[in-house]
Coordinates of C-alpha atoms in Angstrom, one line a residue:
X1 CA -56.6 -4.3 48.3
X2 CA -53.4 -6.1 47.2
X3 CA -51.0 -5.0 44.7
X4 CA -49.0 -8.2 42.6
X5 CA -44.9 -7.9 42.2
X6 CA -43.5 -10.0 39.0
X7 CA -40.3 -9.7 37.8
X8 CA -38.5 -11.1 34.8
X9 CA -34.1 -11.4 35.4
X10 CA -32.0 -12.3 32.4
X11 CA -30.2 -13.5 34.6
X12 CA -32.4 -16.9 34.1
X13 CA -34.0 -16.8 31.3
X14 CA -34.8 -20.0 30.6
X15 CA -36.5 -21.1 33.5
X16 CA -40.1 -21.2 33.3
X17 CA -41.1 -19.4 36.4
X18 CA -39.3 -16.5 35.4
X19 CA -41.7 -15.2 32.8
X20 CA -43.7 -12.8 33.5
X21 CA -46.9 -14.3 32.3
X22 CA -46.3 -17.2 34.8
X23 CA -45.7 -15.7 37.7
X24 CA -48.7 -13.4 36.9
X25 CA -51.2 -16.5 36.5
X26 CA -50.1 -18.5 39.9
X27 CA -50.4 -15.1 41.8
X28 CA -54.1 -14.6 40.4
X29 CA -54.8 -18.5 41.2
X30 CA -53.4 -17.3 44.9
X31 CA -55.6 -14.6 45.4
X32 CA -58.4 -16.0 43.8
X33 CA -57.9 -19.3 46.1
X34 CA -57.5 -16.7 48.8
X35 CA -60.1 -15.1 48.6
X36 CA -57.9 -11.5 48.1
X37 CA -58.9 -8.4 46.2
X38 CA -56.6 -7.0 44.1
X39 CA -56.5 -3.3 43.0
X40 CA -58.0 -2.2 39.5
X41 CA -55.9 0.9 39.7
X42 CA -53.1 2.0 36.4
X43 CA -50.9 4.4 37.0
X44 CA -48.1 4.6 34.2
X45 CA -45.4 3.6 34.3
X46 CA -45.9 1.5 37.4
X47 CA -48.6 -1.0 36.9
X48 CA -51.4 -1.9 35.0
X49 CA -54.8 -3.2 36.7
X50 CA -52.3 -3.2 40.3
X51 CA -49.9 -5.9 38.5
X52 CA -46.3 -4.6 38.3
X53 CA -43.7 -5.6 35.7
X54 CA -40.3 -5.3 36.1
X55 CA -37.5 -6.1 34.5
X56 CA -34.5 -5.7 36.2
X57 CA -31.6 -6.4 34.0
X58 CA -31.5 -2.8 32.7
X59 CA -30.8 -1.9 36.1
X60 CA -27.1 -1.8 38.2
X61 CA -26.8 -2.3 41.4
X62 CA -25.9 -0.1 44.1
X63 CA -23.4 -0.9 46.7
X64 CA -23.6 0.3 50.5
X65 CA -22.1 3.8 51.4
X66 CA -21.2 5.1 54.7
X67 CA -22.0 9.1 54.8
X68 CA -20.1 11.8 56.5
X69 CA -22.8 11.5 59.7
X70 CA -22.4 7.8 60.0
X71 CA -25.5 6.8 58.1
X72 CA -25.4 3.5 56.1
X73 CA -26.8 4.4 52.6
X74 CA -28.6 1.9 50.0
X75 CA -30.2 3.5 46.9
X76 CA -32.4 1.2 45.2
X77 CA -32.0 1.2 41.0
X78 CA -35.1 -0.6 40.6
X79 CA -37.8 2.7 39.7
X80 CA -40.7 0.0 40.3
X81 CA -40.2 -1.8 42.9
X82 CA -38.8 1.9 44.7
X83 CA -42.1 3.5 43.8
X84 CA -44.2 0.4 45.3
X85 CA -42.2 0.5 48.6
X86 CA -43.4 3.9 48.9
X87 CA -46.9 3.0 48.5
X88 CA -47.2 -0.2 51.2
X89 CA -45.4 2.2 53.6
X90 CA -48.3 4.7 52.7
X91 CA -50.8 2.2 53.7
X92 CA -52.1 2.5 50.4
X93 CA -52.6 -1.0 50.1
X94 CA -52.8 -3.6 52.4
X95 CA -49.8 -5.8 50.7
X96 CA -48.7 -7.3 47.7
X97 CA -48.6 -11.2 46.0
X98 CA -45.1 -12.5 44.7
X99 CA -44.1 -15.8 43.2
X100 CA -41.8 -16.6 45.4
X101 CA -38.4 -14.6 47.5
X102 CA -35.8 -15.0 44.8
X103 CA -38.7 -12.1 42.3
X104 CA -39.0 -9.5 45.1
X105 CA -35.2 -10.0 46.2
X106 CA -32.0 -9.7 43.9
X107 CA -29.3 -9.3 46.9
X108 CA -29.1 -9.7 50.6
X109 CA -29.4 -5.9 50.5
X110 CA -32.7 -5.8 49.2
X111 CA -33.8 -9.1 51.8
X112 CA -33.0 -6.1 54.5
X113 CA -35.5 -4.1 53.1
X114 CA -38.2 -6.5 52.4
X115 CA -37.6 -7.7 56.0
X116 CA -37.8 -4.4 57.5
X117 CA -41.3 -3.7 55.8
X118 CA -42.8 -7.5 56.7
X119 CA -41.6 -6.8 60.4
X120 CA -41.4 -3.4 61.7
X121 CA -43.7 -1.4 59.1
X122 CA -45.9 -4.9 59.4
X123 CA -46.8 -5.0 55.7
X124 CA -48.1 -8.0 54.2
X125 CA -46.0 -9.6 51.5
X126 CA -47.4 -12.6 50.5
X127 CA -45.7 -15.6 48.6
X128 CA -47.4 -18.3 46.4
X129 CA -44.7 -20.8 46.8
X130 CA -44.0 -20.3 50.5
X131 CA -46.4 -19.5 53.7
X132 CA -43.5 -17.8 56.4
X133 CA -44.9 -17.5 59.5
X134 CA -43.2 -14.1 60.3
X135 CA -43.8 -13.7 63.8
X136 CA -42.1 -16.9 65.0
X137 CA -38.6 -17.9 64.6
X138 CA -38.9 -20.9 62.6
X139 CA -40.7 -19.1 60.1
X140 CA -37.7 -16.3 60.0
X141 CA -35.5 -19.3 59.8
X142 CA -37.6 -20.4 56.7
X143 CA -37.7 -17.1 54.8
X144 CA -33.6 -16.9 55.6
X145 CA -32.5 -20.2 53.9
X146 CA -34.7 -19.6 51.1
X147 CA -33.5 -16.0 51.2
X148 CA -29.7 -17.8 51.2
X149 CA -30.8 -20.1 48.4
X150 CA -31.5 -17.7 46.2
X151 CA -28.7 -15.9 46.5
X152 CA -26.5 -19.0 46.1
X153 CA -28.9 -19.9 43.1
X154 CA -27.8 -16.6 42.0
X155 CA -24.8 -16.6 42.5
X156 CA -23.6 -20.3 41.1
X157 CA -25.7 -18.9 37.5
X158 CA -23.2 -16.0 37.2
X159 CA -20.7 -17.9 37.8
X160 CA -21.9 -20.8 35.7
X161 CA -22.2 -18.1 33.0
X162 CA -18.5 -16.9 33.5
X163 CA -16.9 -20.1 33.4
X164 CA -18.5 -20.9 30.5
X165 CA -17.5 -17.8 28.1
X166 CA -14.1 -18.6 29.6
X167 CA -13.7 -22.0 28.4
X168 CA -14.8 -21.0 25.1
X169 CA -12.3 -17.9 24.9
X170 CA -9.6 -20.6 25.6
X171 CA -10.9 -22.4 23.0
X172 CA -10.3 -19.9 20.2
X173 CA -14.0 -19.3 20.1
X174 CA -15.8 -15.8 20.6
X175 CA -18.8 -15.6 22.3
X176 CA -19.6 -12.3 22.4
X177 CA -20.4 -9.5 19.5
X178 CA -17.2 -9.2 17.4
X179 CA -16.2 -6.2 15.1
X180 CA -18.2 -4.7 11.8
X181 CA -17.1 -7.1 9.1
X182 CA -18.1 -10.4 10.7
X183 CA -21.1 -12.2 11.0
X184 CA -21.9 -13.6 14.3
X185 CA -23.5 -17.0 13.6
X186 CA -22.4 -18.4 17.3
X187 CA -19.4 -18.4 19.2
X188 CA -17.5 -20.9 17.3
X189 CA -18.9 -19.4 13.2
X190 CA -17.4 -16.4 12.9
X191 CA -18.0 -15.8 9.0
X192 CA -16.6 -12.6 6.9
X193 CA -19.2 -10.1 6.0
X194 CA -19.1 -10.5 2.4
X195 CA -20.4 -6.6 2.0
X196 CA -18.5 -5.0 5.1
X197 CA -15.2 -6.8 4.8
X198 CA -13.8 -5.5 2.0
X199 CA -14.1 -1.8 3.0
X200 CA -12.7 -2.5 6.4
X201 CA -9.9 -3.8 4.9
X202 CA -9.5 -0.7 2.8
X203 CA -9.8 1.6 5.6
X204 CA -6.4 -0.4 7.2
X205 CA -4.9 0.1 3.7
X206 CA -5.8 3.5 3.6
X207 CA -3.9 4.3 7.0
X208 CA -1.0 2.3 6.5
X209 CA 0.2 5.0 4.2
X210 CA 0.1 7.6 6.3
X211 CA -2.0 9.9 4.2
X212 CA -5.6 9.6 6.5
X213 CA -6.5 10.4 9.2
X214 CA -9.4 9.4 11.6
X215 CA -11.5 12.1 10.6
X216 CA -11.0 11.5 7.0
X217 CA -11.3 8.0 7.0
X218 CA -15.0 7.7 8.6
X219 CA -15.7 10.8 6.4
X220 CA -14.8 8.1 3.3
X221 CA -16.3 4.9 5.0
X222 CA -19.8 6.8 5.2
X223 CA -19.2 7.5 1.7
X224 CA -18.8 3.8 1.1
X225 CA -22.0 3.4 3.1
X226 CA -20.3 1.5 5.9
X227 CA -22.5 1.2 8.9
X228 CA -22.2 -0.8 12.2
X229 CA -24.6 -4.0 12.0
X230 CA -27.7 -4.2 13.0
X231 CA -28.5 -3.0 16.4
X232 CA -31.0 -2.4 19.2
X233 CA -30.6 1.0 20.7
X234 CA -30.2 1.8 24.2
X235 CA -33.8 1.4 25.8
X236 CA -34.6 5.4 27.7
X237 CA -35.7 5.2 31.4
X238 CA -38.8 6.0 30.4
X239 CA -39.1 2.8 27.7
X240 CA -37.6 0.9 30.7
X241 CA -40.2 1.7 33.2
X242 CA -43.2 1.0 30.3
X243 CA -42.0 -2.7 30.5
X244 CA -40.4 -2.4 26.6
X245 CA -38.3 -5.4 26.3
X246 CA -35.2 -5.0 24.4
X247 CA -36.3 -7.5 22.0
X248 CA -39.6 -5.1 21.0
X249 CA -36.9 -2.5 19.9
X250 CA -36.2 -2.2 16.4
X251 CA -32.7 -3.2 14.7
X252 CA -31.2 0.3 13.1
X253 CA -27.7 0.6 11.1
X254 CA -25.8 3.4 12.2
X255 CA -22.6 4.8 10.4
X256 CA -19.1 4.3 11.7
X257 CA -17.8 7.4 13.5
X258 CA -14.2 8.0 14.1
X259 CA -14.0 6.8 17.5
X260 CA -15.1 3.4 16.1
X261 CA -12.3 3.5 13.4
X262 CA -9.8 4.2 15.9
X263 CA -11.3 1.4 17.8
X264 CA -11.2 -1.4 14.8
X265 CA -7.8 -0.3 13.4
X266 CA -6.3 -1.3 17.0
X267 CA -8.7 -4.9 17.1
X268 CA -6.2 -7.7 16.2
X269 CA -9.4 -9.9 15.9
X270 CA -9.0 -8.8 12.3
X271 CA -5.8 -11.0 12.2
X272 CA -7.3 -14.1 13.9
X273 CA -6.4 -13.3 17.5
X274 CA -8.5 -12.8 21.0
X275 CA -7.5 -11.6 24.3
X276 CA -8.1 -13.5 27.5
X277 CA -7.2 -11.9 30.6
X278 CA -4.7 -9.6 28.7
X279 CA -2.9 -12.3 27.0
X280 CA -3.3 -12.3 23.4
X281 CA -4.7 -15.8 22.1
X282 CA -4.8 -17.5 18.6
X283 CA -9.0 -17.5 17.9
X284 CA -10.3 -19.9 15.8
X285 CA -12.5 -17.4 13.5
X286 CA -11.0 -16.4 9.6
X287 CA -8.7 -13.6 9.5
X288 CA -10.3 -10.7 7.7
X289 CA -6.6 -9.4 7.0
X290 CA -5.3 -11.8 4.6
X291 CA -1.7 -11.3 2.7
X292 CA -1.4 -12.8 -1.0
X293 CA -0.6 -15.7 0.6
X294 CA -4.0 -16.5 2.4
X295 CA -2.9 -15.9 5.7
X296 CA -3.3 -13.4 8.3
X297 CA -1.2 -9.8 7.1
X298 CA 0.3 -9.5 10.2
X299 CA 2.7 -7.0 8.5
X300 CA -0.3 -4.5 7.5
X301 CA -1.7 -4.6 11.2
X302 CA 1.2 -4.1 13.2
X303 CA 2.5 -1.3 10.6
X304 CA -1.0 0.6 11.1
X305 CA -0.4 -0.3 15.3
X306 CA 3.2 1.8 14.7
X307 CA 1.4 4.2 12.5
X308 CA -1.4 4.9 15.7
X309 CA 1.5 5.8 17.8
X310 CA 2.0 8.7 15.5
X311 CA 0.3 11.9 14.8
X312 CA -1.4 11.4 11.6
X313 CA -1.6 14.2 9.0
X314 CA -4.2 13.4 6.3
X315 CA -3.6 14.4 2.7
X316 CA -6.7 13.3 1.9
X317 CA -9.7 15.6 2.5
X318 CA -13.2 13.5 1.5
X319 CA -15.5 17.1 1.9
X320 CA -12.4 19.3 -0.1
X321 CA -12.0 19.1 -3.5
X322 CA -8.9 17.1 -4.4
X323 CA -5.6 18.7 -4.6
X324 CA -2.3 17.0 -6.2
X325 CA 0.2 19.2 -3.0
X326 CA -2.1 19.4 -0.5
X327 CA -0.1 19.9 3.1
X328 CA 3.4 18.6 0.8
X329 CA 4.7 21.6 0.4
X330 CA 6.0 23.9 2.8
X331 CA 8.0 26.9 3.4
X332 CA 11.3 27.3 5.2
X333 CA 9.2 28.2 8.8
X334 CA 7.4 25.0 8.7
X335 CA 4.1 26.5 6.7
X336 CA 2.5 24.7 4.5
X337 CA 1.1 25.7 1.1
X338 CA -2.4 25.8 0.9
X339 CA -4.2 25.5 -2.1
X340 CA -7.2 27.3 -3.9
X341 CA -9.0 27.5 -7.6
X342 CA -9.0 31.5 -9.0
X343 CA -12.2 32.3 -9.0
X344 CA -11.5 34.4 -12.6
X345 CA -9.0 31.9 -14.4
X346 CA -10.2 28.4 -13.1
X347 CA -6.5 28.2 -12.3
X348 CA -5.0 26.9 -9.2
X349 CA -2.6 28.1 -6.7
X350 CA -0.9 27.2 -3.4
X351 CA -1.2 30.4 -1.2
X352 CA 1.1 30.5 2.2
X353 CA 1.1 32.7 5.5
X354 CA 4.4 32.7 6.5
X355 CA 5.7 33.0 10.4
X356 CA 6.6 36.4 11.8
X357 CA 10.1 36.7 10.6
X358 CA 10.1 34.8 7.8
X359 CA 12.2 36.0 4.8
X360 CA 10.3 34.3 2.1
X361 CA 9.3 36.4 -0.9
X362 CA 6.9 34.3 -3.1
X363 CA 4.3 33.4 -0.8
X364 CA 1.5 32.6 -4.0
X365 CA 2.6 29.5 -6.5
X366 CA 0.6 28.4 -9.7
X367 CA 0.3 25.2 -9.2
X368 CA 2.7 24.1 -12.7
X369 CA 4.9 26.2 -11.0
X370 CA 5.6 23.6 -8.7
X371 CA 4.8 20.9 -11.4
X372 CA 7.5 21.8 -13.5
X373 CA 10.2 22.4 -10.5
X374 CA 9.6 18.5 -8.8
X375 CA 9.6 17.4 -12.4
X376 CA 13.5 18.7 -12.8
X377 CA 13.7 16.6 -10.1
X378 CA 12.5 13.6 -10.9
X379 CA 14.6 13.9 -14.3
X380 CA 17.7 13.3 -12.2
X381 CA 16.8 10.1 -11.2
X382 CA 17.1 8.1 -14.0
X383 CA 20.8 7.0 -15.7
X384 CA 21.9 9.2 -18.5
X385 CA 23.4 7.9 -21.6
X386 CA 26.8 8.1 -20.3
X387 CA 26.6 6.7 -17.1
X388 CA 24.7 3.7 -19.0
X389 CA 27.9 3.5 -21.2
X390 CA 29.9 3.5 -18.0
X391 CA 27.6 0.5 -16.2
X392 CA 28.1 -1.3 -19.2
X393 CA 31.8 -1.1 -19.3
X394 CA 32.0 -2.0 -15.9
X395 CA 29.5 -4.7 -15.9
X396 CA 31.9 -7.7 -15.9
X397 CA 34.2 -6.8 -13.0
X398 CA 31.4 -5.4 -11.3
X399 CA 28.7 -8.7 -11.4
X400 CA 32.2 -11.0 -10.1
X401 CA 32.5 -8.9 -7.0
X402 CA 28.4 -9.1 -6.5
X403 CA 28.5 -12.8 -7.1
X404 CA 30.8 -13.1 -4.6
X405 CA 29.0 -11.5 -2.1
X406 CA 25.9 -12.8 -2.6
X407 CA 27.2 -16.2 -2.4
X408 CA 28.3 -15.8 1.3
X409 CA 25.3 -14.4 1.9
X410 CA 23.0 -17.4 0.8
X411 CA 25.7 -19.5 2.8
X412 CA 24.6 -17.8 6.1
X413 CA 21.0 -18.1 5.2
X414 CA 21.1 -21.7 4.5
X415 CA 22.9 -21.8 7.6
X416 CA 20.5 -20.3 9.8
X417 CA 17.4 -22.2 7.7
X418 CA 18.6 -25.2 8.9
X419 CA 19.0 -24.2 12.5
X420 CA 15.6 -22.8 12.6
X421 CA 14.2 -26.5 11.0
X422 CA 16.2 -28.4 13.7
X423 CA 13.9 -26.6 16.2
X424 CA 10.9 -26.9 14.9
X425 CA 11.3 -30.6 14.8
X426 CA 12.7 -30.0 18.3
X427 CA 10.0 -28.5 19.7
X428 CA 7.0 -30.8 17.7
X429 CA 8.9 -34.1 18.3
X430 CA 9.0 -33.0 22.2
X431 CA 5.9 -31.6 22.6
X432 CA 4.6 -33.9 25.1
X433 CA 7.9 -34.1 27.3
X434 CA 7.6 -30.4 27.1
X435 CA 4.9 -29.8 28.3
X436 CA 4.5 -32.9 30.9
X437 CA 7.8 -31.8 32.5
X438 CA 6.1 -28.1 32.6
X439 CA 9.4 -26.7 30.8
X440 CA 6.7 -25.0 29.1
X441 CA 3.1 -23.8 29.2
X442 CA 0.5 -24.8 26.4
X443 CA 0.8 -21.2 25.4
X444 CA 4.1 -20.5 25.8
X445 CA 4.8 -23.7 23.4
X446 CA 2.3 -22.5 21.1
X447 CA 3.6 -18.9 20.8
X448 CA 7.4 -20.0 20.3
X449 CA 6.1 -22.7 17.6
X450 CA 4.4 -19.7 15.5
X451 CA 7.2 -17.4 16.5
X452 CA 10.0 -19.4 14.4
X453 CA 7.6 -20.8 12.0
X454 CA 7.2 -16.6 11.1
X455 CA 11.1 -16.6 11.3
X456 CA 11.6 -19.3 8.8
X457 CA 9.0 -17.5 6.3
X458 CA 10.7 -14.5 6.4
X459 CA 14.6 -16.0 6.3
X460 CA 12.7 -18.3 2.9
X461 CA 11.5 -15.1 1.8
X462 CA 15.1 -13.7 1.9
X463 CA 16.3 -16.6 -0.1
X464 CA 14.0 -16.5 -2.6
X465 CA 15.3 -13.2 -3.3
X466 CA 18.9 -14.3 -3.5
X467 CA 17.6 -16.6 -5.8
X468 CA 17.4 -13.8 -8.8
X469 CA 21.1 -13.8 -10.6
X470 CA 23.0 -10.6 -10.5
X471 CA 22.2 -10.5 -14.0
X472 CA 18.6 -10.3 -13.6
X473 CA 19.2 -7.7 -10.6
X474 CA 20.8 -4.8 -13.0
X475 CA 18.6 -5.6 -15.6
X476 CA 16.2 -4.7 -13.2
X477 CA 17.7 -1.5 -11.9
X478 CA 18.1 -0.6 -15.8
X479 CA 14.7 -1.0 -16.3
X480 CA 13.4 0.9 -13.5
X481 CA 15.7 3.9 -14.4
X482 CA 14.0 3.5 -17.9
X483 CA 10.3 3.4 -16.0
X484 CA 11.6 6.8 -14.4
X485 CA 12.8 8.6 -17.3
X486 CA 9.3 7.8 -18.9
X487 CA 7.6 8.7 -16.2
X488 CA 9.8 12.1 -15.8
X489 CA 8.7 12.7 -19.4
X490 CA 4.7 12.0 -18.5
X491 CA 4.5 13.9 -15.2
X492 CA 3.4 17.5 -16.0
X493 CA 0.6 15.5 -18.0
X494 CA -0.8 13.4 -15.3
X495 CA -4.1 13.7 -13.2
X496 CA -4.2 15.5 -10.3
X497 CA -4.4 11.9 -8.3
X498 CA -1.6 10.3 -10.2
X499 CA 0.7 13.6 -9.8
X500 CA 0.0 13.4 -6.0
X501 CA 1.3 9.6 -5.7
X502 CA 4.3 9.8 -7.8
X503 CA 5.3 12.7 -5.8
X504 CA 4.2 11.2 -2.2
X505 CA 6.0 7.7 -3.6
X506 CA 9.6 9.6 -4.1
X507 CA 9.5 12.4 -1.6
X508 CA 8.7 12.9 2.2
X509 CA 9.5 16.6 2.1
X510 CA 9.3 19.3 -0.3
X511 CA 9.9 22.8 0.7
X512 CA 10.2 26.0 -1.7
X513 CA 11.5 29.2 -1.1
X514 CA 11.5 32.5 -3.4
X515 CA 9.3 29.8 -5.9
X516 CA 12.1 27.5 -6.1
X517 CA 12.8 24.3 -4.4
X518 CA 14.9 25.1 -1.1
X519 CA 15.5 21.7 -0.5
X520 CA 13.9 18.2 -0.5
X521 CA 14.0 14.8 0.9
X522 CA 13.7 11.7 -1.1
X523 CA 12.8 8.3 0.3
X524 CA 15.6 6.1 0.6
X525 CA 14.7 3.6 -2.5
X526 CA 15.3 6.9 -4.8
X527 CA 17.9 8.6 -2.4
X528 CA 20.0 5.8 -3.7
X529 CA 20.0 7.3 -6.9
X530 CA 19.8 10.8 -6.5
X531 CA 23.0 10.8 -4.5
X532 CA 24.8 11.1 -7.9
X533 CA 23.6 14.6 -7.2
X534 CA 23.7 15.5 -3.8
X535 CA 25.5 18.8 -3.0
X536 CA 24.6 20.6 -6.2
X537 CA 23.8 24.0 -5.2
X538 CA 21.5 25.5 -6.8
X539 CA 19.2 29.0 -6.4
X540 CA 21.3 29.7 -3.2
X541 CA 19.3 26.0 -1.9
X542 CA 20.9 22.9 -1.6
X543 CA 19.8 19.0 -2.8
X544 CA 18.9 17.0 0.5
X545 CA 19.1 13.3 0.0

């Protein structure tokens, strides 16, 4: 009774002789012409009716080991074809039918093997393509070459494969899966998920300010019912050795844990960039990061890349209610306040548990407590009626001397914008010599291209901003001390939410002591403006600006 061996490799699969419906129908036609039995037997997991399916690309291979006693050591990953080894060398069966060497075989490991059972354990393995005459030396030379061609067959359709995702990675294309908010309609249509893109977007939003963390962030994106796309799960061993093919298995959406948002917020495929070899590339796919300006917001990415190298603190707590000074304010030992809702009065508080040694006395805050002590604050920032009277007066003197400098400021910048212009035209009007004369690489050609071409957007952006008269500036700064005093006035009346950005938008410390404000640290665009304060002491504190 003879057993019959097909296997299916993705390796190659669009050659006809490598389905497994094939190689099945020419080795019944062999045995049939033959005049060979084969077994009726099933035994799952192995075969069905003594035909074995196998498909191998689930499977790694195993290199040689040498043990501590000298012994040369091959495991064999393929369950199957392991198990039916087993079997021949039980004289179970008198042999088995394959296709041809290059479906028994996958490496010149496995030819020892298959060697060893045909010549020393004198099993029959029978081919329908080939007839090896086993026992003589032209037959061994026979089964070697073909042996050697398949490997080399092998072999060249790897490397056939590898070259060929190569050149299309040089290309700007992307042949492989790319990240949740794309569509992969081929290597070279790489379309925005309509439904996906937007919250991925929000999510590098989100921790560009500093406020999220991981956690917190996939916590909100499963809120927003973001999910991975469609995918096959991992097939078990035990759907492996049934013969399941990955294609049976069903396509499920899973949601985006925090190891995968971690993973996308340090992709720059969302900026229109691939890697080959290490070396970052310009891809041809759309940019799912966009500025105002329709292209790539280069500026959002690489702040959330300097914002990685942090540790994050989130302020934001997706499974907690919502708090306006959650982890803002602290004590003089580093504690921060944490806050709670009384149970009795519906009120809420900010509760702390000071350090061993710490001589703070108020360690429970209402929480307008606090409201009304950052709104004193935020009073101070806007111009009083006198210093108004004062810029007024000293408006005219004080515009000449700002004219001025402005003026030798846009001189410098029209300066260096017409530097920058004479090497762009440098560099496009001498492309070819360039390159020809191998001064520079296609690459390196390209990246210094884009390199000042982002240098002459930014110095264009400076002037743009020079642009506004003096005039226009302080009617600015009047206006936004006017925004401030009305926002002052509207503060212990906002939401919870709007209270929490004001606050987060002027400060980046707060810290309280015996219920007042100890000390506090503005951000610099409002330092600027408390200053006209700084070293009031106050409630035995001081004003940090």
């Amino acid at each position: 009774m003879f057993l019959i061996y097909t296997r299916r490799s993705t390796d190659d699969a669009q050659n006809q002789k490598n389905t497994l419906e094939n190689q099945e129908k020419q080795c019944m036609r062999y045995a049939k012409d033959h005049k060979l039995s084969i077994a009726k037997e099933s035994i799952a997991g192995l075969m069905t009716n003594g035909i074995i399916y196998e498909r191998h690309s689930g499977w790694k291979s195993s290199p040689i080991t040498v043990s501590g006693a000298g012994l040369v050591e091959y495991q064999i990953e393929r369950p199957k074809f392991m198990q039916m080894i087993s079997l021949l060398v039980q004289k179970q069966y008198e042999g088995i039918i394959v296709m041809c060497w290059d479906r028994i075989s996958r490496n010149p490991n496995d030819d020892i093997i298959i060697k060893d059972l045909i010549d020393n354990k004198h099993i029959r393995i029978l081919f329908v393509e080939a007839d090896y005459d086993h026992k003589s030396s032209a037959g061994k030379l026979h089964r070697n070459i073909d042996s050697t061609v398949a490997q080399y067959w092998s072999d060249k359709t790897s490397e056939a494969v590898r070259k060929s995702s190569l050149k299309m990675r040089e290309e700007g294309k992307f042949p492989h899966k790319t990240p949740t908010g794309y569509l992969d309609l081929g290597a070279d249509k790489k379309a925005i998920d309509p439904v996906r893109a937007p919250i991925v977007r929000r999510i590098f939003e989100q921790y560009a300010t500093g406020e999220w963390s991981m956690t917190q962030l996939a916590k909100w994106a499963a809120k927003q019912g973001l999910t991975h796309k469609p995918q096959r799960r991992t097939r078990t061993k035990e759907q492996m050795m049934q013969g399941l093919e990955l294609e049976q298995m069903e396509k499920v959406e899973q949601l985006i844990g925090k190891g995968a948002i971690e993973s996308m917020l340090h992709n720059p495929f969302f900026i229109g960039k691939t890697f080959i070899k290490g070396e970052e590339r310009e891809g041809i796919h759309p940019a799912l990061l966009i500025d105002e300006q329709g292209r790539p917001d280069t500026i959002l990415f690489y702040k959330v890349q300097e914002m990685l190298k942090k540790n994050r603190r989130s302020y934001y707590t997706i499974d907690k209610e919502f708090y306006s000074y959650r982890k803002m304010v602290s004590c003089t030992c580093g504690r921060s306040y944490s806050p709670y809702r009384s149970k009795r009065t519906g009120e809420v508080y900010y509760q702390l548990k000071c350090k061993e040694g710490c001589d703070n006395s108020v360690l429970n805050l209402r929480e307008d407590h606090i409201v009304g002590a950052v709104g004193e604050i935020i009073r101070k920032i806007h111009f009083t009626d006198e210093e108004l009277v004062e810029i007024e007066d000293g408006m005219e003197s004080g515009l000449k001397k700002v004219t001025a400098q402005r003026n030798k400021e846009v001189e410098d910048l029209h300066r260096e914008r017409k530097r920058i212009l004479s090497d762009i035209s440098y560099l496009r009007d001498n492309k070819i010599t360039l390159l020809r004369q191998e001064v520079m690489t296609p690459a390196e050609w390209k990246a210094e291209t884009v390199a000042i071409t982002d240098k002459l957007a930014e110095l264009e952006s400076k002037q743009q901003g020079c642009s506004e008269t003096e005039a226009d500036m302080l009617d600015y700064v009047l206006a936004f001390s006017e925004l401030i005093k009305e926002a002052a006035s509207l503060y212990g009346k906002a939401t919870d939410n709007e209270r929490h950005k004001l606050t987060k938008l002027i400060f980046s410390e707060l810290v309280m002591k015996d219920g007042k404000v100890f000390k506090y640290t503005a951000k610099p665009e409002f330092a600027v403006l408390l200053q006209r304060t700084e070293q009031v002491v106050m409630n035995g504190g001081r004003w940090l600006t």
